[in-house]
Short mmCIF file of C-alpha atoms in Angstrom, two decimals:
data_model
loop_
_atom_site.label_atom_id
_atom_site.label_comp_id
_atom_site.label_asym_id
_atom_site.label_seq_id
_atom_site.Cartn_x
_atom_site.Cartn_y
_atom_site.Cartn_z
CA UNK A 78 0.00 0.00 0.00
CA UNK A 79 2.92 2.57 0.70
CA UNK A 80 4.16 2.38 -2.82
CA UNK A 81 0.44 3.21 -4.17
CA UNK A 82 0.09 6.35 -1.89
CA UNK A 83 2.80 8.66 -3.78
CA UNK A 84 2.22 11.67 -2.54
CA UNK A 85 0.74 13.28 1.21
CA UNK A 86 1.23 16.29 2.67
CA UNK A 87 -0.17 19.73 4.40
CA UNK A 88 1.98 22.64 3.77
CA UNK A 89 1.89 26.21 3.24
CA UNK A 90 3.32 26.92 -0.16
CA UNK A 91 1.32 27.05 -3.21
CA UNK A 92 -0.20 23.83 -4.69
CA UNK A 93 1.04 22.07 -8.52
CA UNK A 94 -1.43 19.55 -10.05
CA UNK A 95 1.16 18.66 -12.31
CA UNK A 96 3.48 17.41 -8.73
CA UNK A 97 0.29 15.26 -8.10
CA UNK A 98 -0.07 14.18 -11.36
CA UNK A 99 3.50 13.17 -11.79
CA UNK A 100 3.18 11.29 -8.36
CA UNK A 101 0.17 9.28 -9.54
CA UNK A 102 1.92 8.82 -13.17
CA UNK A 103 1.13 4.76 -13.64
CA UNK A 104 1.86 2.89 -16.80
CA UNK A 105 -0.80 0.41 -15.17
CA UNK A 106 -3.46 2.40 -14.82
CA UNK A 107 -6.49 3.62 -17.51
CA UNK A 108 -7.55 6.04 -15.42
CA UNK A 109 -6.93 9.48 -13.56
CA UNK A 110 -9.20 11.68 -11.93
CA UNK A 111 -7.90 14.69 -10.29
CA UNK A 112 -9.96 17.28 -8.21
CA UNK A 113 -8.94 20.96 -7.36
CA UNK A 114 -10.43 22.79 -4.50
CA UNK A 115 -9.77 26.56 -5.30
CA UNK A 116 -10.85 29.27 -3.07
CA UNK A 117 -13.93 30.83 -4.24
CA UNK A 118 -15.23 34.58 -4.27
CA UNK A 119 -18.37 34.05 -2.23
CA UNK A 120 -20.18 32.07 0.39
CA UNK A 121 -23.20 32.82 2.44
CA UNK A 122 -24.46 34.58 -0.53
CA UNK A 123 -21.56 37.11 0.82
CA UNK A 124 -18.54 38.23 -0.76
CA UNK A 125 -15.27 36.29 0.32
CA UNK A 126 -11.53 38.33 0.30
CA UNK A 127 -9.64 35.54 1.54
CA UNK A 128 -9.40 32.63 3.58
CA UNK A 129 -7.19 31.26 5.99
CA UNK A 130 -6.57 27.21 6.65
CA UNK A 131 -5.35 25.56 9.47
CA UNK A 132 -4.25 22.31 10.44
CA UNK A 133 -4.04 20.13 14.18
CA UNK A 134 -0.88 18.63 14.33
CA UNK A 135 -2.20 15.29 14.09
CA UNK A 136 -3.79 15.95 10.62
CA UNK A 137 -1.06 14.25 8.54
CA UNK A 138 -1.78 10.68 10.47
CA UNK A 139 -5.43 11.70 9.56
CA UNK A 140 -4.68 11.97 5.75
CA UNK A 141 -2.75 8.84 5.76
CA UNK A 142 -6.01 6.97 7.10
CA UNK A 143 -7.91 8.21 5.02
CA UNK A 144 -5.54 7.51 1.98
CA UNK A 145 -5.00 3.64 3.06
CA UNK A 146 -8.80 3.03 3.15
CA UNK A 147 -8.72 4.58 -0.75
CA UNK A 148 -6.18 2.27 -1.19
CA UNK A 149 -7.81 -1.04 0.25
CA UNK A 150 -9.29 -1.31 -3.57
CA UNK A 151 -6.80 -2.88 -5.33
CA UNK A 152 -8.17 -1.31 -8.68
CA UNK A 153 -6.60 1.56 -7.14
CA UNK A 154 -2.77 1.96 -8.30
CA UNK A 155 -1.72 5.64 -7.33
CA UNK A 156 -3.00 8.07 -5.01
CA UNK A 157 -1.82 11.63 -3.72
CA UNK A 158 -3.36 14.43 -1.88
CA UNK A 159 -1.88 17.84 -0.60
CA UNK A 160 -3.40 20.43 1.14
CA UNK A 161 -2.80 23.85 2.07
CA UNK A 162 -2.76 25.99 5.37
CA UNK A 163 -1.90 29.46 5.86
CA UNK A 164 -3.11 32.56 4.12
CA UNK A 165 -4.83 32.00 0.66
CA UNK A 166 -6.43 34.03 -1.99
CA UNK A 167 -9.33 33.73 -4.43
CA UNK A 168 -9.01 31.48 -6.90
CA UNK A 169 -5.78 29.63 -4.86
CA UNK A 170 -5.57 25.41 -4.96
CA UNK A 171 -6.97 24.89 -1.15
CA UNK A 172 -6.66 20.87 -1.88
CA UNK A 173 -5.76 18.71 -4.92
CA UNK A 174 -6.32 14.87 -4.60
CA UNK A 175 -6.01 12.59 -7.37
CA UNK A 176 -6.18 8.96 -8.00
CA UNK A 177 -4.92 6.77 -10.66
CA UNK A 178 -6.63 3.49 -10.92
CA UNK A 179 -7.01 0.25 -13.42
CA UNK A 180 -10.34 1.88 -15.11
CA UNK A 181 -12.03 5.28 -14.73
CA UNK A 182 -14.75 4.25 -13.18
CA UNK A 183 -12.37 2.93 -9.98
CA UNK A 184 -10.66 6.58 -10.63
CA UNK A 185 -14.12 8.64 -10.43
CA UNK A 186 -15.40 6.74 -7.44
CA UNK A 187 -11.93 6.72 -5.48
CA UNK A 188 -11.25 10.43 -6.37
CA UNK A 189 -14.67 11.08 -4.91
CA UNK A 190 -14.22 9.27 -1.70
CA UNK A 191 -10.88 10.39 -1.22
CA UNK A 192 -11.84 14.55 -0.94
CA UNK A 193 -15.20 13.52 0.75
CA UNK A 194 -13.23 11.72 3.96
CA UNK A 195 -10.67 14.29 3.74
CA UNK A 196 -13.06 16.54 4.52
CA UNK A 197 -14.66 14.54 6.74
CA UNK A 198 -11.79 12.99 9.07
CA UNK A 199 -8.99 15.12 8.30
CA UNK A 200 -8.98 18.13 10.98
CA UNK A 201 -8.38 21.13 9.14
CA UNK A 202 -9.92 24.53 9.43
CA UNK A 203 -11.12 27.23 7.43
CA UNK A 204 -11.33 30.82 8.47
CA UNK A 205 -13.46 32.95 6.06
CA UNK A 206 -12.91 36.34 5.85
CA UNK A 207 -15.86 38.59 4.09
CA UNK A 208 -16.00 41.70 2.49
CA UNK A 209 -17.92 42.91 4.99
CA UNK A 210 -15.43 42.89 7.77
CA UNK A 211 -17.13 39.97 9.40
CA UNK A 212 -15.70 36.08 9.70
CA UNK A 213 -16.10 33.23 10.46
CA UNK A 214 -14.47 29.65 11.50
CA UNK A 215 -15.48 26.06 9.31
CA UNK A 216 -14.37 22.69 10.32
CA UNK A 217 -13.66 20.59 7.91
CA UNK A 218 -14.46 17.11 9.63
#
């Protein structure tokens, strides 16, 4: 299973999908799905400025649970996800995850469950800043 996850990490510096999709690179595999989280301009109906994410210390042992459940499908032949903390802007990668897998419709469905326990299990937070001077704190799991 460690050779299949290629890629995990939380940092601060700006996101590549073309690192993740170089990690998941299999000559194995007939399909990739990759998703992109970007930070978006509004929620609440209310104009966003920025947003800010952080992450508990233990959130790396989070992401590699999460990752070795993805992985207990042995369709599955590559996996990666990063995610960013700090300070980031509108229209910034927040998360990329990506799975390469023996057909794309092991790809689509691992992708999928991949972001959705991320978010779920993976303790990271989001502070949302508004135009209007107000805020606010979401946790992701």
């Amino acid at each position: 299973m460690a050779e299949t996850i290629r890629l995990l990490d939380i940092r601060e510096t700006a996101l590549s999908s073309d690192e993740v999709l170089a990690a998941i690179a299999d000559p194995s595999a007939g399909g990739t799905a990759l998703f992109i989280g970007t930070v978006r301009n509004h929620d609440h109906d209310q104009p966003v400025d920025e947003l800010r994410y952080e992450a508990h210390p233990e959130a790396m042992k989070h992401l590699r649970t999460v990752a070795e459940r993805v992985c207990e499908n042995p369709a599955v032949t590559a996996l990666a996800a990063v995610h960013r903390t700090g300070v980031l802007a509108i229209g910034d990668a927040a998360v990329i995850v990506a799975v390469a897998a023996a057909h794309r419709d092991v790809a689509f469905a691992a992708c999928r469950q991949l972001i959705d326990d991320l978010k779920a299990e993976v303790p990271i937070w989001k502070h949302q800043h508004f135009a209007d001077g107000t805020s606010e704190w979401v946790g992701a799991c």
